[in-house]
Amino acid sequence: MMSSISIRQAVGSDLYALVSLDALSNPHPWGESLVLDALKTRKNWVIERVEKVSGQSPESLLGWLTASQWGDQSELELIVVSLDARRQGLAKKLMTEWLANIKHEGVSEFLLEVRESNVGAISLYESLNFELVGRRKNYYQTEQGHEAACLFTLKM
Ligand SMILES: CC(C)(COP(=O)(O)OP(=O)(O)OC[C@H]1O[C@@H](n2cnc3c(N)ncnc32)[C@H](O)[C@@H]1OP(=O)(O)O)[C@@H](O)C(=O)NCCC(=O)NCCS
């Protein structure tokens, strides 16, 4: 059956698909209450595969991006892509959607922070021209102790 990839803003009924995506594919899962809070208070985009024949969306989502916005700044809070759908450009599509949409709302500075060990995410951000602007030591907990947070920004 023919299918295509589609991106849309998340809606309340995505909650359980997002909780499931978070539980299965986020190495540091947020859990239901934080996912619910993100749906209520932030900007959220999801990516999914839509069957061309039926026009129906599957119940599972392939990816999710959630971001906050204050005035002319927007901060990425989480981006996660399903383990079995990685390295197909889905995260890049979600990031591009976030940047383009929020820019229309007058945002000119995009912010994010990421674990120093998360080299995959860091190369994704660098591929979109985010620049490293700071480093917070011992910011995140790890099984062995702590690791730094890297702060990135993009001005558009
Ligand atoms: C980070 C994450 C969202 C990337 O999703 P993805 O859909 O696989 O990323 P894309 O396919 O769009 O990658 C685009 C580019 O980013 C870079 N990239 C992405 N994942 C990478 C990896 N594991 N290693 C090296 N580079 C990577 C590459 O440059 C890639 O382009 P290429 O495949 O042509 O080389 C995904 O690995 C994930 O969900 N990780 C767990 C959650 C997480 O750590 N989120 C980030 C912190 S909030």
GROMACS .gro file of C-alpha atoms and ligand atoms in nm:
model
  204
    1MET     CA    1   0.000   0.000   0.000
    2MET     CA    2   0.126   0.350  -0.084
    3SER     CA    3   0.215   0.569   0.209
    4SER     CA    4   0.364   0.911   0.266
    5ILE     CA    5   0.519   1.097   0.555
    6SER     CA    6   0.321   1.382   0.701
    7ILE     CA    7   0.391   1.646   0.968
    8ARG     CA    8   0.119   1.820   1.167
    9GLN     CA    9   0.069   1.995   1.499
   10ALA     CA   10  -0.011   1.753   1.780
   11VAL     CA   11  -0.363   1.734   1.925
   12GLY     CA   12  -0.491   1.611   2.261
   13SER     CA   13  -0.584   1.270   2.127
   14ASP     CA   14  -0.215   1.206   2.041
   15LEU     CA   15  -0.140   1.174   2.414
   16TYR     CA   16  -0.115   0.796   2.437
   17ALA     CA   17   0.077   0.758   2.111
   18LEU     CA   18   0.322   1.021   2.240
   19VAL     CA   19   0.353   0.854   2.581
   20SER     CA   20   0.429   0.527   2.401
   21LEU     CA   21   0.686   0.689   2.166
   22ASP     CA   22   0.851   0.856   2.468
   23ALA     CA   23   0.860   0.531   2.667
   24LEU     CA   24   1.003   0.322   2.382
   25SER     CA   25   1.239   0.562   2.204
   26ASN     CA   26   1.347   0.836   2.445
   27PRO     CA   27   1.656   0.719   2.637
   28HIS     CA   28   1.543   0.944   2.926
   29PRO     CA   29   1.164   0.908   2.914
   30TRP     CA   30   0.952   1.195   3.038
   31GLY     CA   31   0.648   0.991   3.144
   32GLU     CA   32   0.280   1.065   3.099
   33SER     CA   33   0.243   1.375   3.316
   34LEU     CA   34   0.528   1.566   3.145
   35VAL     CA   35   0.403   1.459   2.801
   36LEU     CA   36   0.055   1.585   2.894
   37ASP     CA   37   0.200   1.910   3.023
   38ALA     CA   38   0.391   1.956   2.695
   39LEU     CA   39   0.074   1.899   2.495
   40LYS     CA   40  -0.113   2.157   2.701
   41THR     CA   41   0.147   2.430   2.728
   42ARG     CA   42   0.391   2.405   2.436
   43LYS     CA   43   0.409   2.392   2.059
   44ASN     CA   44   0.418   2.033   1.937
   45TRP     CA   45   0.469   1.873   1.598
   46VAL     CA   46   0.438   1.506   1.513
   47ILE     CA   47   0.546   1.308   1.211
   48GLU     CA   48   0.359   1.002   1.093
   49ARG     CA   49   0.312   0.772   0.798
   50VAL     CA   50  -0.023   0.816   0.628
   51GLU     CA   51  -0.168   0.546   0.404
   52LYS     CA   52  -0.253   0.706   0.070
   53VAL     CA   53  -0.542   0.473  -0.006
   54SER     CA   54  -0.742   0.499   0.314
   55GLY     CA   55  -0.618   0.848   0.409
   56GLN     CA   56  -0.601   0.720   0.764
   57SER     CA   57  -0.314   0.774   1.003
   58PRO     CA   58  -0.167   0.482   1.189
   59GLU     CA   59  -0.202   0.482   1.564
   60SER     CA   60   0.170   0.507   1.623
   61LEU     CA   61   0.369   0.822   1.561
   62LEU     CA   62   0.719   0.818   1.413
   63GLY     CA   63   0.846   1.135   1.579
   64TRP     CA   64   0.767   1.427   1.806
   65LEU     CA   65   0.915   1.773   1.865
   66THR     CA   66   0.808   1.997   2.151
   67ALA     CA   67   0.924   2.357   2.201
   68SER     CA   68   0.852   2.652   2.427
   69GLN     CA   69   0.816   3.008   2.313
   70TRP     CA   70   0.869   3.337   2.494
   71GLY     CA   71   0.850   3.652   2.289
   72ASP     CA   72   1.112   3.633   2.016
   73GLN     CA   73   1.280   3.318   2.154
   74SER     CA   74   1.184   2.952   2.116
   75GLU     CA   75   1.352   2.662   2.296
   76LEU     CA   76   1.356   2.300   2.187
   77GLU     CA   77   1.251   2.086   2.484
   78LEU     CA   78   1.258   1.742   2.321
   79ILE     CA   79   1.287   1.577   1.984
   80VAL     CA   80   1.247   1.203   1.957
   81VAL     CA   81   1.220   0.969   1.659
   82SER     CA   82   1.108   0.609   1.684
   83LEU     CA   83   1.404   0.370   1.709
   84ASP     CA   84   1.302   0.186   1.393
   85ALA     CA   85   1.261   0.507   1.186
   86ARG     CA   86   1.596   0.674   1.251
   87ARG     CA   87   1.845   0.806   0.992
   88GLN     CA   88   1.569   0.868   0.740
   89GLY     CA   89   1.570   1.246   0.781
   90LEU     CA   90   1.258   1.259   1.003
   91ALA     CA   91   1.416   1.462   1.285
   92LYS     CA   92   1.553   1.707   1.031
   93LYS     CA   93   1.202   1.746   0.883
   94LEU     CA   94   1.057   1.812   1.231
   95MET     CA   95   1.328   2.067   1.313
   96THR     CA   96   1.276   2.243   0.980
   97GLU     CA   97   0.901   2.259   1.047
   98TRP     CA   98   0.960   2.406   1.395
   99LEU     CA   99   1.202   2.670   1.263
  100ALA     CA  100   0.981   2.773   0.970
  101ASN     CA  101   0.655   2.784   1.167
  102ILE     CA  102   0.782   2.968   1.469
  103LYS     CA  103   0.974   3.216   1.257
  104HIS     CA  104   0.636   3.322   1.116
  105GLU     CA  105   0.533   3.410   1.471
  106GLY     CA  106   0.816   3.659   1.508
  107VAL     CA  107   1.076   3.433   1.671
  108SER     CA  108   1.431   3.523   1.573
  109GLU     CA  109   1.637   3.316   1.820
  110PHE     CA  110   1.618   2.939   1.866
  111LEU     CA  111   1.775   2.773   2.169
  112LEU     CA  112   1.843   2.419   2.284
  113GLU     CA  113   2.056   2.225   2.523
  114VAL     CA  114   2.178   1.870   2.480
  115ARG     CA  115   2.385   1.614   2.668
  116GLU     CA  116   2.749   1.635   2.565
  117SER     CA  117   2.750   1.258   2.492
  118ASN     CA  118   2.456   1.283   2.249
  119VAL     CA  119   2.672   1.305   1.937
  120GLY     CA  120   2.388   1.206   1.703
  121ALA     CA  121   2.165   1.493   1.818
  122ILE     CA  122   2.459   1.735   1.816
  123SER     CA  123   2.539   1.655   1.454
  124LEU     CA  124   2.171   1.698   1.368
  125TYR     CA  125   2.172   2.047   1.525
  126GLU     CA  126   2.501   2.142   1.360
  127SER     CA  127   2.366   2.029   1.024
  128LEU     CA  128   2.095   2.294   1.073
  129ASN     CA  129   2.355   2.563   1.153
  130PHE     CA  130   2.300   2.575   1.530
  131GLU     CA  131   2.610   2.712   1.702
  132LEU     CA  132   2.758   2.601   2.032
  133VAL     CA  133   2.747   2.901   2.266
  134GLY     CA  134   2.804   2.752   2.611
  135ARG     CA  135   2.856   2.448   2.829
  136ARG     CA  136   2.704   2.382   3.171
  137LYS     CA  137   2.924   2.145   3.367
  138ASN     CA  138   2.771   1.844   3.547
  139TYR     CA  139   2.425   1.951   3.441
  140TYR     CA  140   2.272   1.611   3.366
  141GLN     CA  141   2.282   1.297   3.576
  142THR     CA  142   2.417   0.978   3.422
  143GLU     CA  143   2.448   0.625   3.558
  144GLN     CA  144   2.814   0.693   3.635
  145GLY     CA  145   2.778   1.048   3.769
  146HIS     CA  146   2.716   1.364   3.572
  147GLU     CA  147   2.775   1.509   3.229
  148ALA     CA  148   2.774   1.856   3.076
  149ALA     CA  149   2.494   2.026   2.886
  150CYS     CA  150   2.590   2.194   2.560
  151LEU     CA  151   2.394   2.507   2.476
  152PHE     CA  152   2.324   2.585   2.113
  153THR     CA  153   2.153   2.878   1.943
  154LEU     CA  154   2.045   2.971   1.595
  155LYS     CA  155   1.962   3.330   1.503
  156MET     CA  156   1.749   3.383   1.196
  157LIG     C1  157   1.850   1.258   1.777
  157LIG     C2  158   1.734   1.195   1.696
  157LIG     C3  159   1.608   1.277   1.721
  157LIG     C4  160   1.772   1.200   1.545
  157LIG     O1  161   1.660   1.150   1.470
  157LIG     P1  162   1.674   1.095   1.320
  157LIG     O2  163   1.539   1.102   1.257
  157LIG     O3  164   1.745   0.966   1.320
  157LIG     O4  165   1.770   1.206   1.255
  157LIG     P2  166   1.778   1.241   1.098
  157LIG     O5  167   1.764   1.115   1.018
  157LIG     O6  168   1.687   1.354   1.065
  157LIG     O7  169   1.930   1.291   1.090
  157LIG     C5  170   1.967   1.407   1.018
  157LIG     C6  171   2.118   1.425   1.032
  157LIG     O8  172   2.155   1.439   1.170
  157LIG     C7  173   2.278   1.366   1.196
  157LIG     N1  174   2.250   1.248   1.281
  157LIG     C8  175   2.130   1.205   1.327
  157LIG     N2  176   2.147   1.095   1.406
  157LIG     C9  177   2.279   1.070   1.408
  157LIG    C10  178   2.358   0.971   1.473
  157LIG     N3  179   2.303   0.877   1.552
  157LIG     N4  180   2.493   0.975   1.456
  157LIG    C11  181   2.550   1.069   1.379
  157LIG     N5  182   2.480   1.167   1.314
  157LIG    C12  183   2.347   1.167   1.329
  157LIG    C13  184   2.328   1.324   1.059
  157LIG     O9  185   2.402   1.432   1.007
  157LIG    C14  186   2.198   1.305   0.984
  157LIG    O10  187   2.212   1.310   0.844
  157LIG     P3  188   2.256   1.176   0.762
  157LIG    O11  189   2.166   1.063   0.811
  157LIG    O12  190   2.230   1.215   0.621
  157LIG    O13  191   2.400   1.152   0.798
  157LIG    C15  192   1.712   1.046   1.734
  157LIG    O14  193   1.835   0.977   1.733
  157LIG    C16  194   1.648   1.028   1.871
  157LIG    O15  195   1.525   1.026   1.884
  157LIG     N6  196   1.730   1.012   1.977
  157LIG    C17  197   1.677   0.992   2.113
  157LIG    C18  198   1.620   1.119   2.172
  157LIG    C19  199   1.724   1.230   2.176
  157LIG    O16  200   1.840   1.208   2.214
  157LIG     N7  201   1.683   1.353   2.138
  157LIG    C20  202   1.771   1.469   2.135
  157LIG    C21  203   1.784   1.537   2.265
  157LIG     S1  204   1.632   1.618   2.311
   0.00000   0.00000   0.00000
